[in-house]
Coordinates of C-alpha atoms and ligand atoms in Angstrom, one line a residue:
Chain A
X1 CA 15.6 2.2 -26.3
X2 CA 18.4 2.1 -28.7
X3 CA 18.5 5.8 -29.2
X4 CA 18.1 6.6 -25.5
X5 CA 21.5 4.8 -25.3
X6 CA 22.8 7.5 -27.5
X7 CA 21.9 10.1 -25.0
X8 CA 23.4 8.0 -22.2
X9 CA 26.5 7.7 -24.3
X10 CA 26.8 11.5 -24.6
X11 CA 27.8 11.7 -20.9
X12 CA 30.3 9.4 -19.2
X13 CA 32.6 9.3 -16.3
X14 CA 31.7 10.4 -12.8
X15 CA 31.8 14.2 -12.8
X16 CA 29.3 16.3 -11.0
X17 CA 27.6 17.1 -14.3
X18 CA 27.2 13.5 -15.0
X19 CA 25.7 12.9 -11.6
X20 CA 23.2 15.7 -12.1
X21 CA 22.4 14.6 -15.6
X22 CA 21.7 11.1 -14.3
X23 CA 19.7 12.4 -11.4
X24 CA 17.4 14.2 -13.8
X25 CA 17.1 11.1 -15.9
X26 CA 16.3 9.1 -12.8
X27 CA 13.7 11.6 -11.7
X28 CA 12.0 11.5 -15.0
X29 CA 11.9 7.7 -14.9
X30 CA 10.8 8.0 -11.3
X31 CA 8.0 10.3 -12.4
X32 CA 6.7 7.5 -14.6
X33 CA 6.9 5.0 -11.8
X34 CA 5.2 7.5 -9.5
X35 CA 2.3 7.9 -11.8
X36 CA 1.9 4.1 -12.1
X37 CA 2.3 3.7 -8.3
X38 CA -0.3 6.3 -7.5
X39 CA -2.8 4.5 -9.7
X40 CA -2.0 1.2 -7.9
X41 CA -2.4 2.8 -4.5
X42 CA -5.6 4.6 -5.2
X43 CA -7.3 1.5 -6.5
X44 CA -5.9 -0.6 -3.7
X45 CA -6.9 1.9 -1.0
X46 CA -10.4 2.2 -2.3
X47 CA -11.2 -1.3 -3.2
X48 CA -8.5 -3.5 -1.5
X49 CA -7.7 -4.9 -4.9
X50 CA -4.1 -5.0 -6.2
X51 CA -4.7 -4.8 -9.9
X52 CA -2.5 -6.6 -12.3
X53 CA -4.2 -5.0 -15.3
X54 CA -2.5 -1.7 -14.6
X55 CA 0.3 -2.1 -17.2
X56 CA -2.0 -3.0 -20.1
X57 CA -4.4 -0.2 -19.1
X58 CA -1.4 2.2 -19.3
X59 CA -0.5 0.8 -22.7
X60 CA -4.1 1.1 -23.9
X61 CA -4.0 4.8 -23.0
X62 CA -0.7 5.3 -24.7
X63 CA -1.9 3.4 -27.7
X64 CA -4.9 5.6 -28.1
X65 CA -2.7 8.7 -28.0
X66 CA -0.3 7.2 -30.5
X67 CA -3.3 6.4 -32.7
X68 CA -4.5 10.0 -32.6
X69 CA -1.0 11.4 -33.2
X70 CA 0.4 9.0 -35.8
X71 CA -2.6 7.4 -37.6
X72 CA -5.3 10.0 -37.7
X73 CA -3.4 13.1 -36.8
X74 CA -6.0 14.4 -34.5
X75 CA -6.7 17.2 -33.7
X76 CA -3.8 18.5 -35.8
X77 CA -5.4 17.7 -39.1
X78 CA -8.3 20.1 -38.4
X79 CA -6.2 22.8 -36.8
X80 CA -3.2 23.0 -39.0
X81 CA -1.7 26.0 -37.3
X82 CA -1.7 24.2 -33.9
X83 CA 1.8 23.6 -32.6
X84 CA 2.7 19.9 -32.6
X85 CA 3.2 19.8 -28.8
X86 CA -0.2 21.3 -28.1
X87 CA -1.9 19.0 -30.5
X88 CA -0.2 16.1 -28.7
X89 CA -1.3 17.4 -25.3
X90 CA -4.9 17.5 -26.5
X91 CA -4.6 14.0 -27.9
X92 CA -3.1 12.9 -24.6
X93 CA -5.9 14.4 -22.6
X94 CA -8.5 12.5 -24.7
X95 CA -6.4 9.3 -24.5
X96 CA -6.2 9.6 -20.7
X97 CA -10.0 10.3 -20.5
X98 CA -10.6 7.2 -22.6
X99 CA -8.3 5.1 -20.3
X100 CA -10.4 6.4 -17.4
X101 CA -13.5 5.0 -19.2
X102 CA -11.7 1.7 -19.7
X103 CA -11.1 1.7 -15.9
X104 CA -14.8 2.2 -15.2
X105 CA -15.8 -0.5 -17.6
X106 CA -13.4 -2.9 -16.0
X107 CA -14.7 -2.1 -12.6
X108 CA -18.4 -2.4 -13.7
X109 CA -18.0 -5.5 -15.7
X110 CA -15.5 -7.6 -13.9
X111 CA -14.8 -6.2 -10.4
X112 CA -18.2 -5.1 -9.1
X113 CA -19.9 -8.5 -9.6
X114 CA -17.0 -10.0 -7.6
X115 CA -17.5 -7.9 -4.5
X116 CA -17.6 -10.2 -1.5
X117 CA -15.7 -12.9 -3.3
X118 CA -12.2 -13.9 -2.1
X119 CA -9.7 -11.2 -2.9
X120 CA -7.4 -13.7 -4.5
X121 CA -10.1 -14.5 -7.1
X122 CA -10.5 -10.8 -7.9
X123 CA -6.8 -10.3 -8.3
X124 CA -6.7 -13.3 -10.7
X125 CA -9.5 -11.6 -12.7
X126 CA -7.3 -8.5 -13.1
X127 CA -4.6 -10.8 -14.3
X128 CA -7.0 -12.1 -16.9
X129 CA -8.0 -8.6 -18.0
X130 CA -4.3 -7.8 -18.4
X131 CA -3.8 -10.8 -20.7
X132 CA -6.9 -9.8 -22.8
X133 CA -5.8 -6.2 -23.1
X134 CA -2.3 -7.2 -23.9
X135 CA -3.4 -9.5 -26.6
X136 CA -5.6 -6.9 -28.1
X137 CA -2.7 -4.5 -28.0
X138 CA -0.5 -7.0 -29.8
X139 CA -3.2 -7.4 -32.5
X140 CA -3.5 -3.7 -33.0
X141 CA 0.2 -2.8 -32.9
X142 CA 1.5 -5.9 -34.4
X143 CA 3.6 -8.5 -32.7
X144 CA 7.2 -7.3 -32.2
X145 CA 6.5 -4.0 -33.8
X146 CA 5.5 -0.6 -32.4
X147 CA 3.3 2.3 -33.0
X148 CA 5.1 5.7 -33.1
X149 CA 3.7 8.2 -30.7
X150 CA 5.5 11.2 -32.1
X151 CA 8.1 13.3 -30.4
X152 CA 6.2 16.3 -28.9
X153 CA 9.2 17.4 -26.9
X154 CA 11.8 16.4 -29.5
X155 CA 13.9 13.4 -29.4
X156 CA 17.2 15.1 -28.9
X157 CA 16.0 18.5 -27.7
X158 CA 18.0 19.3 -24.7
X159 CA 19.1 22.4 -22.8
X160 CA 22.6 22.4 -21.4
X161 CA 23.3 24.3 -18.2
X162 CA 26.9 24.1 -16.9
X163 CA 27.4 20.8 -18.7
X164 CA 24.2 19.3 -17.2
X165 CA 22.1 17.9 -20.0
X166 CA 18.4 18.5 -19.6
X167 CA 16.2 16.7 -22.1
X168 CA 13.0 18.6 -22.6
X169 CA 11.0 15.4 -22.7
X170 CA 12.2 14.5 -19.3
X171 CA 11.2 17.9 -17.9
X172 CA 7.8 17.4 -19.4
X173 CA 7.5 14.0 -17.7
X174 CA 8.4 15.4 -14.3
X175 CA 6.1 18.4 -14.7
X176 CA 3.2 16.0 -15.7
X177 CA 3.8 13.9 -12.6
X178 CA 4.0 16.9 -10.4
X179 CA 0.8 18.2 -11.9
X180 CA -0.9 14.9 -11.3
X181 CA 0.2 14.9 -7.6
X182 CA -1.1 18.5 -7.1
X183 CA -4.4 17.7 -8.8
X184 CA -4.8 14.6 -6.7
X185 CA -4.0 16.6 -3.5
X186 CA -6.7 19.1 -4.4
X187 CA -9.1 16.3 -5.3
X188 CA -8.7 14.6 -1.9
X189 CA -9.7 17.8 -0.2
X190 CA -12.9 18.1 -2.3
X191 CA -16.3 16.7 -1.2
X192 CA -15.9 13.6 -3.4
X193 CA -12.2 13.2 -2.5
X194 CA -13.1 13.3 1.2
X195 CA -15.8 10.7 0.7
X196 CA -13.2 8.6 -1.1
X197 CA -10.8 8.8 1.8
X198 CA -13.6 8.0 4.3
X199 CA -14.6 5.0 2.2
X200 CA -11.1 3.8 2.1
X201 CA -10.8 4.0 5.8
X202 CA -14.1 2.4 6.8
X203 CA -16.4 1.5 4.0
X204 CA -19.4 0.6 6.0
X205 CA -19.2 3.8 8.1
X206 CA -18.9 5.8 4.8
X207 CA -22.0 4.0 3.5
X208 CA -23.8 5.0 6.7
X209 CA -23.1 8.6 5.7
X210 CA -24.8 8.0 2.4
X211 CA -21.6 7.6 0.4
X212 CA -22.1 5.0 -2.3
X213 CA -19.5 2.3 -2.3
X214 CA -20.1 1.5 -5.9
X215 CA -19.5 5.0 -7.0
X216 CA -16.3 5.2 -5.1
X217 CA -15.1 1.9 -6.6
X218 CA -15.8 3.2 -10.1
X219 CA -14.1 6.5 -9.4
X220 CA -11.0 4.8 -8.0
X221 CA -10.7 2.7 -11.1
X222 CA -11.2 5.7 -13.3
X223 CA -8.5 7.8 -11.5
X224 CA -6.1 4.8 -11.3
X225 CA -6.5 4.0 -15.0
X226 CA -6.0 7.7 -16.0
X227 CA -2.8 7.9 -13.9
X228 CA -1.6 4.7 -15.5
X229 CA -2.3 6.1 -18.9
X230 CA -0.3 9.3 -18.2
X231 CA 2.6 7.1 -17.1
X232 CA 2.2 4.9 -20.2
X233 CA 2.3 7.9 -22.5
X234 CA 5.5 9.3 -21.0
X235 CA 7.0 5.9 -21.1
X236 CA 6.4 5.7 -24.8
X237 CA 7.5 9.2 -25.7
X238 CA 11.1 9.5 -26.9
X239 CA 13.8 9.3 -25.8
X240 CA 12.4 7.2 -22.8
X241 CA 10.7 4.9 -25.2
X242 CA 9.9 4.8 -28.9
X243 CA 6.2 4.5 -29.3
X244 CA 3.8 1.9 -28.0
X245 CA 4.8 -1.7 -28.1
X246 CA 4.5 -4.9 -26.2
X247 CA 7.0 -3.8 -23.5
X248 CA 4.9 -0.7 -22.7
X249 CA 2.9 -2.5 -20.0
X250 CA 6.1 -3.4 -18.2
X251 CA 6.4 0.1 -16.8
X252 CA 3.7 -0.8 -14.3
X253 CA 5.5 -4.0 -13.2
X254 CA 8.7 -2.1 -12.9
X255 CA 6.8 0.4 -10.6
X256 CA 5.8 -2.5 -8.3
X257 CA 8.8 -2.1 -6.0
X258 CA 7.8 1.6 -5.6
X259 CA 4.5 0.7 -3.9
X260 CA 6.1 -1.9 -1.8
X261 CA 8.7 0.6 -0.6
X262 CA 6.2 3.3 -0.1
X263 CA 3.6 1.2 1.5
X264 CA 0.7 -0.3 -0.5
X265 CA -1.8 2.1 0.9
X266 CA 0.1 5.3 1.0
X267 CA -0.1 8.2 -1.5
X268 CA 3.0 9.9 -0.2
X269 CA 4.7 6.5 -0.3
X270 CA 3.9 6.1 -4.0
X271 CA 5.6 9.4 -4.7
X272 CA 8.7 8.7 -2.6
X273 CA 8.9 5.1 -3.7
X274 CA 8.5 6.0 -7.4
X275 CA 11.3 8.5 -7.4
X276 CA 13.5 6.3 -5.3
X277 CA 13.2 3.4 -7.7
X278 CA 13.6 5.6 -10.8
X279 CA 16.8 7.2 -9.5
X280 CA 18.2 4.0 -8.2
X281 CA 17.6 2.2 -11.5
X282 CA 19.3 5.0 -13.6
X283 CA 22.2 5.4 -11.2
X284 CA 22.8 1.7 -11.1
X285 CA 22.7 1.6 -14.8
X286 CA 25.3 4.2 -15.1
X287 CA 27.7 3.6 -12.2
X288 CA 27.6 -0.1 -12.3
X289 CA 28.0 -0.4 -16.0
X290 CA 31.7 -0.9 -15.6
X291 CA 31.0 -4.1 -13.7
X292 CA 28.9 -5.5 -16.5
X293 CA 31.4 -8.4 -16.8
X294 CA 30.6 -9.6 -13.3
X295 CA 27.0 -8.4 -12.8
X296 CA 25.7 -9.1 -16.2
X297 CA 23.8 -6.9 -18.7
X298 CA 20.6 -5.3 -17.4
X299 CA 21.6 -5.4 -13.8
X300 CA 20.0 -2.0 -13.4
X301 CA 16.6 -3.6 -14.0
X302 CA 17.1 -5.8 -10.9
X303 CA 18.2 -2.9 -8.7
X304 CA 14.6 -1.7 -8.0
X305 CA 13.8 -5.2 -6.7
X306 CA 16.9 -5.4 -4.6
X307 CA 16.1 -2.0 -3.1
X308 CA 12.6 -3.3 -2.4
X309 CA 13.8 -6.4 -0.7
X310 CA 16.2 -4.4 1.4
X311 CA 13.3 -2.1 2.5
X312 CA 11.1 -5.1 3.2
X313 CA 13.6 -6.5 5.7
X314 CA 13.6 -3.3 7.6
X315 CA 10.0 -2.0 7.1
X316 CA 7.6 -4.8 6.2
X317 CA 4.7 -2.4 5.6
X318 CA 6.7 0.0 3.6
X319 CA 7.9 3.5 4.6
X320 CA 4.4 5.0 5.0
X321 CA 2.1 1.9 4.9
X322 CA -0.3 1.1 7.7
X323 CA 0.3 -2.0 9.7
X324 CA -3.2 -3.1 9.8
X325 CA -4.8 -3.2 6.4
X326 CA -8.5 -2.9 6.9
X327 CA -10.8 -5.3 5.2
X328 CA -14.4 -4.8 4.3
Chain B
X1 CA -42.7 7.9 11.4
X2 CA -40.7 4.7 11.5
X3 CA -42.5 1.4 11.5
X4 CA -40.9 -2.0 11.6
X5 CA -43.3 -4.8 11.3
X6 CA -42.6 -8.5 11.7
X7 CA -39.0 -8.2 10.6
X8 CA -37.0 -11.3 10.0
X9 CA -33.3 -11.2 9.2
X10 CA -31.0 -14.0 8.2
X11 CA -27.2 -13.8 8.0
X12 CA -25.4 -15.9 5.4
X13 CA -28.7 -17.4 4.3
X14 CA -28.9 -19.6 7.4
X15 CA -28.4 -17.8 10.6
X16 CA -31.8 -16.5 11.7
X17 CA -31.1 -13.5 13.9
X18 CA -34.3 -11.5 14.0
X19 CA -37.4 -13.6 14.1
X20 CA -40.3 -11.2 13.5
X21 CA -39.7 -8.1 15.5
X22 CA -41.9 -5.0 15.4
X23 CA -41.4 -1.5 16.6
X24 CA -42.5 2.0 16.0
X25 CA -41.1 5.5 16.4
X26 CA -43.6 8.3 16.3
X27 CA -42.8 11.8 15.3
X28 CA -40.8 13.6 17.9
X29 CA -40.4 10.6 20.2
X30 CA -37.4 9.1 21.9
X31 CA -37.7 5.4 21.8
X32 CA -35.4 3.1 23.7
X33 CA -34.5 -0.3 22.3
X34 CA -32.9 -2.4 25.0
X35 CA -31.4 -5.8 25.2
X36 CA -28.3 -7.7 26.1
X37 CA -25.3 -8.6 24.0
X38 CA -26.3 -10.5 20.8
X39 CA -30.0 -9.7 21.2
X40 CA -30.1 -8.4 17.6
X41 CA -30.2 -4.6 18.3
X42 CA -27.4 -3.8 15.8
X43 CA -28.9 -6.1 13.3
X44 CA -32.2 -4.2 13.6
X45 CA -30.3 -0.9 12.9
X46 CA -28.5 -2.4 9.9
X47 CA -31.9 -3.5 8.5
X48 CA -33.4 -0.1 8.9
X49 CA -30.4 1.7 7.4
X50 CA -29.7 -0.7 4.5
X51 CA -26.4 -2.0 5.7
X52 CA -27.3 -5.7 5.9
X53 CA -25.7 -6.3 2.6
X54 CA -22.2 -5.5 3.9
X55 CA -22.7 -8.3 6.4
X56 CA -24.2 -10.9 4.1
X57 CA -27.5 -10.3 5.8
X58 CA -31.0 -10.4 4.2
X59 CA -34.5 -9.3 5.2
X60 CA -36.5 -12.5 4.7
X61 CA -39.8 -11.3 6.0
X62 CA -41.6 -8.2 7.2
X63 CA -41.4 -4.6 6.3
X64 CA -39.9 -1.3 7.2
X65 CA -41.7 1.9 6.5
X66 CA -40.4 5.5 7.0
X67 CA -42.9 8.3 6.6
X68 CA -45.3 5.9 5.0
X69 CA -42.8 4.7 2.4
X70 CA -41.3 1.3 2.2
X71 CA -37.5 1.5 2.7
X72 CA -36.4 -2.1 3.1
X73 CA -35.1 -2.3 -0.5
X74 CA -33.5 1.1 -0.6
X75 CA -29.8 1.7 -0.8
X76 CA -28.1 3.2 2.3
X77 CA -27.5 6.5 0.5
X78 CA -31.2 6.8 -0.4
X79 CA -32.2 6.0 3.2
X80 CA -29.8 8.8 4.5
X81 CA -31.4 11.2 2.0
X82 CA -34.8 10.3 3.1
X83 CA -34.0 11.4 6.6
X84 CA -32.5 8.6 8.7
X85 CA -29.0 8.7 9.9
X86 CA -27.2 6.7 12.6
X87 CA -24.4 6.8 15.1
X88 CA -22.9 3.3 14.6
X89 CA -21.9 1.1 17.5
X90 CA -18.3 1.7 18.4
X91 CA -18.5 5.3 16.9
X92 CA -16.7 4.4 13.8
X93 CA -15.3 7.8 13.2
X94 CA -12.8 8.3 10.4
X95 CA -9.8 8.3 12.7
X96 CA -7.2 9.3 10.1
X97 CA -9.2 12.4 9.0
X98 CA -9.7 15.7 10.7
X99 CA -12.7 16.6 12.8
X100 CA -13.9 18.9 10.1
X101 CA -13.5 16.3 7.3
X102 CA -15.5 13.8 9.5
X103 CA -18.3 16.3 9.7
X104 CA -18.1 17.0 6.0
X105 CA -18.6 13.3 5.2
X106 CA -21.7 13.5 7.3
X107 CA -23.1 16.1 5.0
X108 CA -22.2 14.1 1.9
X109 CA -25.8 13.7 0.7
X110 CA -26.6 17.4 1.1
X111 CA -25.4 19.5 -1.8
X112 CA -27.0 22.7 -0.6
X113 CA -24.2 24.8 0.9
X114 CA -26.4 27.0 3.1
X115 CA -28.2 24.1 4.8
X116 CA -24.8 22.3 5.4
X117 CA -23.5 25.5 7.0
X118 CA -26.6 25.7 9.1
X119 CA -26.2 22.1 10.2
X120 CA -22.6 22.8 11.0
X121 CA -23.6 25.7 13.3
X122 CA -26.1 23.5 15.1
X123 CA -23.5 20.8 15.6
X124 CA -21.0 23.3 17.0
X125 CA -23.6 24.6 19.3
X126 CA -24.5 21.1 20.6
X127 CA -20.8 20.1 20.9
X128 CA -18.7 23.2 21.8
X129 CA -15.7 20.9 22.5
X130 CA -15.4 20.1 18.9
X131 CA -15.0 23.8 18.1
X132 CA -11.4 23.9 19.3
X133 CA -10.6 20.6 17.8
X134 CA -11.7 21.2 14.2
X135 CA -8.3 20.7 12.6
X136 CA -7.3 17.8 14.9
X137 CA -7.0 14.3 13.7
X138 CA -10.2 12.6 14.9
X139 CA -8.3 9.5 16.2
X140 CA -6.6 11.7 18.8
X141 CA -9.8 12.8 20.4
X142 CA -10.8 11.3 23.7
X143 CA -13.5 8.6 23.8
X144 CA -16.2 11.1 24.8
X145 CA -15.1 13.6 22.1
X146 CA -15.2 10.8 19.6
X147 CA -18.7 9.9 20.5
X148 CA -19.7 13.6 20.2
X149 CA -18.0 13.7 16.8
X150 CA -19.9 10.6 15.7
X151 CA -23.1 12.2 16.8
X152 CA -22.2 15.5 15.1
X153 CA -21.4 13.7 11.9
X154 CA -24.8 12.0 11.9
X155 CA -26.5 15.3 12.5
X156 CA -24.8 17.0 9.5
X157 CA -27.2 15.3 7.2
X158 CA -30.1 17.1 9.0
X159 CA -31.9 13.9 9.7
X160 CA -35.5 13.6 10.9
X161 CA -34.8 10.3 12.7
X162 CA -31.5 9.7 14.5
X163 CA -30.5 6.2 15.5
X164 CA -27.9 5.8 18.2
X165 CA -26.4 2.4 18.7
X166 CA -25.1 2.1 22.3
X167 CA -23.7 5.7 22.6
X168 CA -22.8 5.2 26.2
X169 CA -20.7 2.1 25.6
X170 CA -17.3 2.5 27.2
X171 CA -17.9 6.0 28.6
X172 CA -17.4 7.1 32.1
X173 CA -20.6 7.9 34.1
X174 CA -20.1 11.6 33.9
X175 CA -19.9 11.4 30.1
X176 CA -22.9 9.2 29.9
X177 CA -24.9 11.9 31.7
X178 CA -23.6 14.5 29.2
X179 CA -24.4 12.3 26.2
X180 CA -27.9 11.7 27.7
X181 CA -28.5 15.5 28.0
X182 CA -27.3 16.0 24.5
X183 CA -29.7 13.4 23.2
X184 CA -32.5 15.3 24.9
X185 CA -31.2 18.5 23.3
X186 CA -31.2 16.9 19.9
X187 CA -34.7 15.6 20.4
X188 CA -35.9 19.1 21.4
X189 CA -34.8 20.3 18.0
X190 CA -37.6 18.1 16.6
X191 CA -35.5 15.1 15.7
X192 CA -37.0 11.7 16.6
X193 CA -34.6 9.4 18.3
X194 CA -34.2 5.6 18.3
X195 CA -31.9 5.0 21.2
X196 CA -30.3 1.5 21.4
X197 CA -28.8 0.8 24.8
X198 CA -27.7 -1.9 27.2
X199 CA -27.7 0.8 29.8
X200 CA -31.4 0.6 30.3
X201 CA -31.5 3.1 33.1
X202 CA -30.0 5.9 31.1
X203 CA -32.1 5.1 28.1
X204 CA -35.4 4.8 29.9
X205 CA -34.8 8.0 31.9
X206 CA -35.2 10.0 28.7
X207 CA -37.3 7.8 26.4
X208 CA -41.0 8.1 25.9
X209 CA -41.4 4.4 25.2
X210 CA -39.1 1.4 25.2
X211 CA -38.8 -2.0 23.7
X212 CA -36.9 -4.9 25.2
X213 CA -35.3 -7.5 22.9
X214 CA -33.9 -10.9 23.7
X215 CA -32.4 -13.3 21.1
X216 CA -34.1 -11.8 18.1
X217 CA -37.5 -11.3 19.7
X218 CA -39.3 -8.5 21.3
X219 CA -40.1 -9.6 24.8
X220 CA -41.6 -6.5 26.2
X221 CA -42.6 -3.0 25.3
X222 CA -44.4 0.0 26.8
X223 CA -44.1 3.5 28.2
X224 CA -40.6 4.2 29.6
X225 CA -42.0 5.0 33.1
X226 CA -43.9 1.7 33.1
X227 CA -40.8 -0.2 32.1
X228 CA -38.7 1.5 34.7
X229 CA -41.2 0.5 37.3
X230 CA -41.6 -3.1 36.1
X231 CA -40.2 -5.6 38.5
X232 CA -38.7 -7.9 35.9
X233 CA -37.1 -5.1 34.0
X234 CA -35.7 -3.9 37.3
X235 CA -34.4 -7.3 38.0
X236 CA -32.8 -8.0 34.7
X237 CA -31.9 -4.7 33.2
X238 CA -31.6 -2.2 36.0
X239 CA -29.7 -4.5 38.4
X240 CA -31.9 -3.5 41.4
X241 CA -32.6 -7.0 42.7
X242 CA -30.5 -9.3 40.6
X243 CA -27.9 -11.4 42.2
X244 CA -25.1 -12.5 40.0
X245 CA -25.4 -16.2 40.8
X246 CA -29.0 -16.7 39.9
X247 CA -29.8 -14.7 36.8
X248 CA -32.5 -16.4 35.0
X249 CA -33.2 -15.6 31.4
X250 CA -35.7 -12.9 31.1
X251 CA -37.6 -15.0 28.6
X252 CA -38.4 -17.6 31.4
X253 CA -40.1 -14.9 33.4
X254 CA -41.9 -13.6 30.4
X255 CA -43.1 -17.1 29.7
X256 CA -44.4 -17.4 33.2
X257 CA -46.1 -14.1 32.9
X258 CA -47.7 -15.0 29.6
X259 CA -49.2 -18.1 31.2
X260 CA -50.5 -16.1 34.0
X261 CA -52.2 -13.8 31.5
X262 CA -53.8 -16.8 29.7
X263 CA -55.3 -17.9 33.0
X264 CA -56.7 -14.6 34.0
Ligands
LIG401 N1 -22.4 -10.6 10.1 C1 -22.9 -11.5 10.9 N2 -23.0 -12.8 10.5 C2 -23.5 -13.8 11.3 N3 -24.0 -13.5 12.5 C3 -24.0 -12.3 12.9 C4 -23.4 -11.2 12.2 N4 -23.6 -10.1 12.9 C5 -24.2 -10.4 14.0 N5 -24.4 -11.7 14.1 C6 -25.1 -12.5 15.1 O1 -26.4 -11.9 15.3 C7 -26.8 -11.9 16.6 C8 -27.2 -10.5 17.0 O2 -26.1 -9.6 16.8 P1 -26.3 -8.0 17.0 O3 -27.3 -7.6 16.1 O4 -24.9 -7.5 16.8 O5 -26.7 -7.9 18.5 P2 -26.6 -6.7 19.5 O6 -26.4 -5.5 18.8 O7 -27.9 -6.7 20.2 O8 -25.5 -7.0 20.5 C9 -25.6 -12.3 17.4 O9 -25.8 -13.7 17.8 C10 -24.4 -12.2 16.5 O10 -23.5 -13.2 16.7
LIG402 MG1 -24.8 -4.2 19.0

């Protein structure tokens, strides 16, 4: 956080270069929100549950990657000639896969037995899971401290084009989110993806086609958790963040306005909402910083919520959300 | 092929909806299951296809056998795999998805590409209208086309027994005729059919046998021709004599008949 301020400080004023630099910054932050929001939406669409464990699942994924990278240097210790970035990507893939397993375990152990119970109870259970995971995270990382996740794309590695500063790490974040969106789009065309869409639309009718509701639930949690983990990793990688700490889960909460803007049950909405919020937050941080005296420090953190409230007044179901949310 | 014996179904642990019904579908038959609103027809279908759970319903007595195997404890997916599919009441197509994707979900349990393609060809032959609408969003199809899509979807799993829950509901007479002919066509391909209807005339005109249900009980069964000719059936289900003002419950008549049988 402190050092990302250094980068922020490198550019000032309100030139076009600054605008573009900030736009890229906002898109990179928006990419993280998008990843989080996609996870929320997929779990919500498939199971009607709005999970509050998303942030801590994201942090668990990031923690695992940080553990691989910093503590056991895996797989780099065995493959000494492996470039740092590639070694990180491999760790990240394993961390994301592990997060998917965590998602499946949560679904199996805590959500599945609750099927048919009031939604409110299930949502409260996800809140409980969040607290458990967060506490565990605190125990492993240490209260108030953080676990370094390395700097695969460099902390200050930037490319400058016509005065526009392009941090490599941000480019990697945006590329990862874009890749996730493409993979998801392809997945939803596959046999299993089509089954998942069908089940989200009308669970009983999907069951009548032989689609197992339980399997779809587990899959949704796996995908949702994996997406959260990718978001958590890029939220921890410098200069966006500096390792995994107790604030890592907050990326999910900060992505909340994104799903409200986009519509709880809309994939496209998650993408549009995610980028909108990210860009709005960064722009507000920069262009409103001169009003800090009146608005107070950290006003940019409130901006996503203000944007969300504005949207809700005009479009209560979000930009792409369906009016009638179907229930089982 | 399908044998339901003494089936009792309870919703929410307390609401008894089926009190010991029995029915049979033999290989290659079309069997009509008739009855008014709330008789328990859809509940019977749910019990056969394993979908009672979704509605907090339970089988408390009786058994359901398909091809000699007990299926009342099987999951819906296993039941589909064993060869029973259904066209649900109200069609229940996936309105937001394309016609093609709707059909693909119907083939979900079949991983053999060649046989899925074969099923797809058969469906296209039965429902040529769907051919030009393959990429359309299913929700934009007309009511009749949606019914055909629902039937096509159910056929994609290459079932041996097809259950249709009120396929004529809400369709214009012309379309009802068409659906009826298609059901005959499906049956001619060797697929047994359990046809649930309130439109008794349509159903009995193509069925081999029929059952009539009233508030969770079977009140009559027999050859379709015999049912069509039966005075009580005519009065209560075919609307030939019935006058709106004085529609007695069919059960009353049945009760009277039973007594007559005891005497003779
Ligand atoms: N999920 C449910 N919970 C409680 N009662 C139900 C449920 N579904 C249907 N019923 C009741 O069961 C009876 C039979 O319904 P149904 O099987 O849908 O009849 P039909 O298909 O012949 O119209 C009705 O009285 C209906 O109100
Ligand atoms: Mg019904």
